[in-house]
PDB file of C-alpha atoms in Angstrom:
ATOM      1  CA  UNK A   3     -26.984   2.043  -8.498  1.00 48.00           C
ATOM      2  CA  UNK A   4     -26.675   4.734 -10.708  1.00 52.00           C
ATOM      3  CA  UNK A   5     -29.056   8.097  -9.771  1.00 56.00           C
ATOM      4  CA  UNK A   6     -31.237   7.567 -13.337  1.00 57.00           C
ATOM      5  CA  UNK A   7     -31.963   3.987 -12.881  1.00 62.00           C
ATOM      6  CA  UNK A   8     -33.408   5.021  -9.092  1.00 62.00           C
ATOM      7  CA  UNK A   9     -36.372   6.828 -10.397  1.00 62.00           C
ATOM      8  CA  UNK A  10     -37.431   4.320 -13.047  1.00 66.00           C
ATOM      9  CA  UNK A  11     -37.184   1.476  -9.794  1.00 65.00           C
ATOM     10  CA  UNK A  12     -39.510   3.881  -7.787  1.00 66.00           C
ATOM     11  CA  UNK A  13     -41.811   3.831 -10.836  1.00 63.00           C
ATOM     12  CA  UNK A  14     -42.014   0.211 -11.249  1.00 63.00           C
ATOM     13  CA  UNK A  15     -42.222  -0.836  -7.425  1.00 66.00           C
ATOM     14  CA  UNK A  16     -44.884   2.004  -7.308  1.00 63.00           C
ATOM     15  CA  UNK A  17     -46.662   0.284  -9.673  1.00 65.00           C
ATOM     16  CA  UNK A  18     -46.600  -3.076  -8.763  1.00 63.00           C
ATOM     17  CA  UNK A  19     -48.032  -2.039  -5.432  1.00 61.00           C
ATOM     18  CA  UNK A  20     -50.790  -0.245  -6.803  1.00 60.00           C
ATOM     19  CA  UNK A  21     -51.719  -2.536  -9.387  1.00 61.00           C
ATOM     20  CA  UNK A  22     -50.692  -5.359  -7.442  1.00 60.00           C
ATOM     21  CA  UNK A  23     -52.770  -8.950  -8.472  1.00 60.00           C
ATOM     22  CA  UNK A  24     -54.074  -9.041 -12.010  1.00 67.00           C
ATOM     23  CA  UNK A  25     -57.273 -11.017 -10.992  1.00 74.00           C
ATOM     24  CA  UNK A  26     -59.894  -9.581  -8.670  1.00 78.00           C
ATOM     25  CA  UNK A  27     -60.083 -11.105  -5.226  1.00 77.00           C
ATOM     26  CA  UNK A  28     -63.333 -13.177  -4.528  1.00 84.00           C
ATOM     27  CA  UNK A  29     -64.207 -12.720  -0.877  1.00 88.00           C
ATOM     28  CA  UNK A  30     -64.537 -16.574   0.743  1.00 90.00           C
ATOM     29  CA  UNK A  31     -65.698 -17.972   3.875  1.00 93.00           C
ATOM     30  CA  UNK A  32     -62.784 -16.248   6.698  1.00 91.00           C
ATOM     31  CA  UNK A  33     -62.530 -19.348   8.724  1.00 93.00           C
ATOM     32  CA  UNK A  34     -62.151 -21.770   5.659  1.00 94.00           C
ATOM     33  CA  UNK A  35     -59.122 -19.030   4.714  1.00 92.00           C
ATOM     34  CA  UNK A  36     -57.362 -18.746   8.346  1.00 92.00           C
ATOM     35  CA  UNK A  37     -57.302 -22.527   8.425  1.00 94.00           C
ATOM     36  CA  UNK A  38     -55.952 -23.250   4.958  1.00 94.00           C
ATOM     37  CA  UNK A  39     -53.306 -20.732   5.703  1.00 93.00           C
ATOM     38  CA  UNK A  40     -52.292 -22.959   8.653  1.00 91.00           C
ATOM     39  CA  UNK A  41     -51.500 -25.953   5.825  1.00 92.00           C
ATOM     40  CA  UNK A  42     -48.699 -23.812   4.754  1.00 92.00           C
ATOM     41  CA  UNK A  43     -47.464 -21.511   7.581  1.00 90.00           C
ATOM     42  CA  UNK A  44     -46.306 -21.991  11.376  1.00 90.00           C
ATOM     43  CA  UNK A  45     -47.592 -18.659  11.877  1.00 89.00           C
ATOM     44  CA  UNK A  46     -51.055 -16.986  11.139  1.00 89.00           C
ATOM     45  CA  UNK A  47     -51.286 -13.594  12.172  1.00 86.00           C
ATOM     46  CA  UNK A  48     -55.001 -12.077  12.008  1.00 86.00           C
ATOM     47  CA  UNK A  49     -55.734  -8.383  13.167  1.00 80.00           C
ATOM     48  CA  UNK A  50     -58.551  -6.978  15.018  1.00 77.00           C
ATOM     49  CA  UNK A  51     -60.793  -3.629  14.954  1.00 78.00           C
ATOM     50  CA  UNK A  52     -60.967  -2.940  19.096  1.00 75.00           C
ATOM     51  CA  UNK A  53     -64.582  -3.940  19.914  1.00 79.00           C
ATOM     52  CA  UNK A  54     -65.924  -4.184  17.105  1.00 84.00           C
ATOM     53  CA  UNK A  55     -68.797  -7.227  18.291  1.00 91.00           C
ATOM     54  CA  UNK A  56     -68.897  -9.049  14.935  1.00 92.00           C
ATOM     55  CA  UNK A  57     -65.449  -9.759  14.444  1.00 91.00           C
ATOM     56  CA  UNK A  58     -65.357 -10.837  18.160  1.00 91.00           C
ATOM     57  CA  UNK A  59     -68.134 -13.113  17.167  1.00 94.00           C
ATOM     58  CA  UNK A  60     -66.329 -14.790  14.544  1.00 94.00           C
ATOM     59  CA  UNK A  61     -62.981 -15.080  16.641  1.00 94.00           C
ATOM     60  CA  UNK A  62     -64.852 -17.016  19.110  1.00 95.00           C
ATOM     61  CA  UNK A  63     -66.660 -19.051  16.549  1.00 96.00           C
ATOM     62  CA  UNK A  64     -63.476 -19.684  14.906  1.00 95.00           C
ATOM     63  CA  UNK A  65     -61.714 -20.933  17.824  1.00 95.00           C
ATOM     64  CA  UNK A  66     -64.607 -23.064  18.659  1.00 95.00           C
ATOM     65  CA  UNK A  67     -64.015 -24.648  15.291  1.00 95.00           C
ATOM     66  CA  UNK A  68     -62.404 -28.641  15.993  1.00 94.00           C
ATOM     67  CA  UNK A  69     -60.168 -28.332  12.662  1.00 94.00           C
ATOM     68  CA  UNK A  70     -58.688 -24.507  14.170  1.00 95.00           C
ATOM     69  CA  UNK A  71     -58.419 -26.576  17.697  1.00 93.00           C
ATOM     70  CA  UNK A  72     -56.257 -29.156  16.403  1.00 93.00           C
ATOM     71  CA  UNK A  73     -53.807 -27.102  14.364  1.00 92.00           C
ATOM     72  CA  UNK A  74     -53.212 -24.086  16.661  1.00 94.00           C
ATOM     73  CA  UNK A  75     -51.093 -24.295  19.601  1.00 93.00           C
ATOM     74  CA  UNK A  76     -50.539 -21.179  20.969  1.00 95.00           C
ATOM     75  CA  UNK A  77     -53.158 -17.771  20.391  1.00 94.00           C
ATOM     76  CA  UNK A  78     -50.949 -14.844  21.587  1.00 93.00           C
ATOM     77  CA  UNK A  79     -53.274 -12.252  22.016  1.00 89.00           C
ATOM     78  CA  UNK A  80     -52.252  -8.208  22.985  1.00 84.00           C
ATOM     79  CA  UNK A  81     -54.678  -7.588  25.068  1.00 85.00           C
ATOM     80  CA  UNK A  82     -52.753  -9.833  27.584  1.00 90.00           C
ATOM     81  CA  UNK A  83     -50.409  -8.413  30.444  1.00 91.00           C
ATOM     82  CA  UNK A  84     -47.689 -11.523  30.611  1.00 93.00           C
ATOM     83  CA  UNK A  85     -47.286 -10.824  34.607  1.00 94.00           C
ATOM     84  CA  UNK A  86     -50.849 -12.658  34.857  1.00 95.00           C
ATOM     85  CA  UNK A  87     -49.433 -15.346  32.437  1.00 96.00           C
ATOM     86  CA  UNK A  88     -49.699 -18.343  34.990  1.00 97.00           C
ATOM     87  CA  UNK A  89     -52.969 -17.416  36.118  1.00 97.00           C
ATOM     88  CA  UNK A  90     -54.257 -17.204  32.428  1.00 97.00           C
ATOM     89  CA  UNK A  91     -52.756 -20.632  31.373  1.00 97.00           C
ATOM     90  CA  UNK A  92     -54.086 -22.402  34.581  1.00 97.00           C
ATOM     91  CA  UNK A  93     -57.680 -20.968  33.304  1.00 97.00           C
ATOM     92  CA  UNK A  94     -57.473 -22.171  29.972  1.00 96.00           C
ATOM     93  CA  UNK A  95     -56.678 -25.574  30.870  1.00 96.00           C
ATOM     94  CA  UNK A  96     -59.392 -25.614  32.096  1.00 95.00           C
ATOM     95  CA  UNK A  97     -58.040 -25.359  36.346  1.00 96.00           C
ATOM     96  CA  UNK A  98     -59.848 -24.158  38.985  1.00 95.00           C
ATOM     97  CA  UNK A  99     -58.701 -20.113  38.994  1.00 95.00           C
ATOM     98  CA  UNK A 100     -60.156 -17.218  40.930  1.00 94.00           C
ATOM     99  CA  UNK A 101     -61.616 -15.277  37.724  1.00 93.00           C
ATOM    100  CA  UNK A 102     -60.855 -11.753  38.851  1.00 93.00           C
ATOM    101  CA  UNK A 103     -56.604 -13.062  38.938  1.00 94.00           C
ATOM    102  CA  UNK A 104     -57.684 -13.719  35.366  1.00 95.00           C
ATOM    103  CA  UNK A 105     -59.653 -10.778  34.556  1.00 93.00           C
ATOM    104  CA  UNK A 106     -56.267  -8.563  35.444  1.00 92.00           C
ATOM    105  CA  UNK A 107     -54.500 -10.200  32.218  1.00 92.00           C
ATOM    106  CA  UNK A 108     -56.915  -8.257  29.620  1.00 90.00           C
ATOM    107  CA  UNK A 109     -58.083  -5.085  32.312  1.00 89.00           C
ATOM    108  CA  UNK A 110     -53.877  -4.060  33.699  1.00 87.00           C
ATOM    109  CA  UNK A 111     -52.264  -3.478  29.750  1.00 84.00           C
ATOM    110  CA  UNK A 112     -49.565  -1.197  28.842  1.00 79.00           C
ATOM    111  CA  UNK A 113     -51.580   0.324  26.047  1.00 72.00           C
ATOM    112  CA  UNK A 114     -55.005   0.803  27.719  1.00 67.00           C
ATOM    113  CA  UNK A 115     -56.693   3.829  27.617  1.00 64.00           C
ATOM    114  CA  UNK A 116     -60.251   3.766  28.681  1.00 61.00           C
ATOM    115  CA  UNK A 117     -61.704   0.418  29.655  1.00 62.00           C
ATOM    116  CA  UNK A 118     -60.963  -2.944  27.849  1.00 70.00           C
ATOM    117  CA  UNK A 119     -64.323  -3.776  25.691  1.00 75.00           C
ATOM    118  CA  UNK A 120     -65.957  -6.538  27.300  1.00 79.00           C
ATOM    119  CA  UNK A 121     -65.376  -8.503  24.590  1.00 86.00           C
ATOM    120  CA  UNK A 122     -61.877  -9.146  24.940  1.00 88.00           C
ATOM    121  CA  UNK A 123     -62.934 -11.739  28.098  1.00 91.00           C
ATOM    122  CA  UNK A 124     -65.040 -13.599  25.029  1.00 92.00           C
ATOM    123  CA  UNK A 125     -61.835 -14.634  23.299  1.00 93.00           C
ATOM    124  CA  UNK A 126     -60.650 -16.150  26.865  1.00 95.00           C
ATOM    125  CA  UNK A 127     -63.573 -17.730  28.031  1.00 95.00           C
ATOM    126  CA  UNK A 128     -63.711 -19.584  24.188  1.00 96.00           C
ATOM    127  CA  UNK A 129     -60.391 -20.950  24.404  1.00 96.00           C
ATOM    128  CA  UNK A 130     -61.350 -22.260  28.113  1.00 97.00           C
ATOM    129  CA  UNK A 131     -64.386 -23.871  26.446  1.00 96.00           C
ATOM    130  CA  UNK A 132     -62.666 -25.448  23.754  1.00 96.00           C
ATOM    131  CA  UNK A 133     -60.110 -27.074  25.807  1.00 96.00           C
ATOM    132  CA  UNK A 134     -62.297 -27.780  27.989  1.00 96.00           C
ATOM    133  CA  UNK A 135     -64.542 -29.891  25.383  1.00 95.00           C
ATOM    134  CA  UNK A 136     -61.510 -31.449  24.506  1.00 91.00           C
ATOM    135  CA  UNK A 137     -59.900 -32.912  27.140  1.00 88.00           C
ATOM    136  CA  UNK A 138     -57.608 -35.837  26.740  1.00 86.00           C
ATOM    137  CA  UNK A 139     -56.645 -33.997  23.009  1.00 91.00           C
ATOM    138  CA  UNK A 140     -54.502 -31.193  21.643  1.00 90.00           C
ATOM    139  CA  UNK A 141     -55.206 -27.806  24.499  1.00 95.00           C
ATOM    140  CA  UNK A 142     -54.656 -24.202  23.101  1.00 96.00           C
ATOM    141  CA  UNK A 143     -52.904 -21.980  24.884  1.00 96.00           C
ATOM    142  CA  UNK A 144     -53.556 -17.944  25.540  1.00 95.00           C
ATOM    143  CA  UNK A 145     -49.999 -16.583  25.269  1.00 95.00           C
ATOM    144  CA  UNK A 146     -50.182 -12.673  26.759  1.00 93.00           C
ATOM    145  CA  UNK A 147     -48.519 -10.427  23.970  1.00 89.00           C
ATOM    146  CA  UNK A 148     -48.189  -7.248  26.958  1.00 89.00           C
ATOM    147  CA  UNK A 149     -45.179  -6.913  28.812  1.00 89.00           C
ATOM    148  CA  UNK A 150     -45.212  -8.073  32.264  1.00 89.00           C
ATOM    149  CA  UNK A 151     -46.462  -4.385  33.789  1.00 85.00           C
ATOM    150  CA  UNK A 152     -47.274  -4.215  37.569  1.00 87.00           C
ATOM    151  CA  UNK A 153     -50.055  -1.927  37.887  1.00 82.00           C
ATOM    152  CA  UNK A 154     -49.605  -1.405  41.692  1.00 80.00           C
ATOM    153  CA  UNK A 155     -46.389  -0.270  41.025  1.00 77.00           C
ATOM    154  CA  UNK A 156     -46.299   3.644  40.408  1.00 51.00           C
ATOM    155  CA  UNK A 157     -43.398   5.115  38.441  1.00 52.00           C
ATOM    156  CA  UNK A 158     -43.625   6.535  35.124  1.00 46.00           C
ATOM    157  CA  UNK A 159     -42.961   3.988  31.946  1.00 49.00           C
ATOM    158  CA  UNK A 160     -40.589   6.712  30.354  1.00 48.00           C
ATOM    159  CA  UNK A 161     -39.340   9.991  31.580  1.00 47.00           C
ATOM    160  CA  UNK A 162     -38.759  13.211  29.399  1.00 46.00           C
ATOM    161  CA  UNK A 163     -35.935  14.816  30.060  1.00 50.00           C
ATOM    162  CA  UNK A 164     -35.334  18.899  29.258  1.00 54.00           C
ATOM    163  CA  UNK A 165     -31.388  18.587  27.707  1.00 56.00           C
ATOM    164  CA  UNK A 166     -31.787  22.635  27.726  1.00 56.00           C
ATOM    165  CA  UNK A 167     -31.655  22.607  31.299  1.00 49.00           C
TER     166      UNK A 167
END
């Protein structure tokens, strides 16, 4: 590419960004979105503000929803240390687990800094309650986004070395 035509691109890619749609978006119900978007795509990704109650509120009530029950299989969720995977799958399904094995998925993450909001155990304890209304049809599944870390185990995730040295 010559160097002229690389300014003008910038320009227009600029500008598409900015100016983006030429209608205004209409804000719509959020669940009636998420689950048309599942008509269309094997994979729905929705973010989250940490602890922020109301959009808790409406995870659970989403998940609670029959049509989101029947089209999702698997909610991967990062808040979710994958060493405690089998103990977090039993206790969706609905099985009978100790709840503090559990508990460890959301409280032992890579990432955590301060304690987990105690809303995180709300998005758990839905998907248990869904499949559990549901037996004999389509289960969701809790799939932990974290790496499998073991807390109990005490050496440092990454080491800085001093090259000058």
């Amino acid at each position: 590419m010559k160097p002229v035509l690389l300014p003008i691109l910038l320009v227009v890619l600029v500008q598409n960004a900015i100016c983006g749609s030429k209608h205004d978006p209409q804000p719509e119900n959020a669940t009636v979105a998420v689950l048309r978007a599942f008509t269309n795509h094997d994979v729905v990704m929705v973010g989250e503000i940490h602890s922020n109650k109301e959009e808790y509120n409406w995870y659970v009530s989403l998940i609670r929803t029959p049509e989101f029950a029947d089209r999702v299989d698997d909610i991967v969720l990062e808040m979710g240390n994958s060493l405690y995977q089998q103990f977090v799958g039993s206790y969706v399904a609905g099985d009978n687990v100790r709840f503090d094995q559990v508990q460890r998925a959301w409280r032992n993450t890579v990432g955590l800094i301060g304690p987990q909001s105690p809303l995180v155990e709300s998005l758990y304890t839905a998907v248990r309650d869904a499949n559990l209304q549901r037996r004999g049809k389509h289960q969701m599944r809790i799939v932990c986004g974290d790496p499998a870390i073991d807390p109990d185990v005490s050496r440092p995730i990454c080491e800085f070395v001093d090259a000058g040295n």
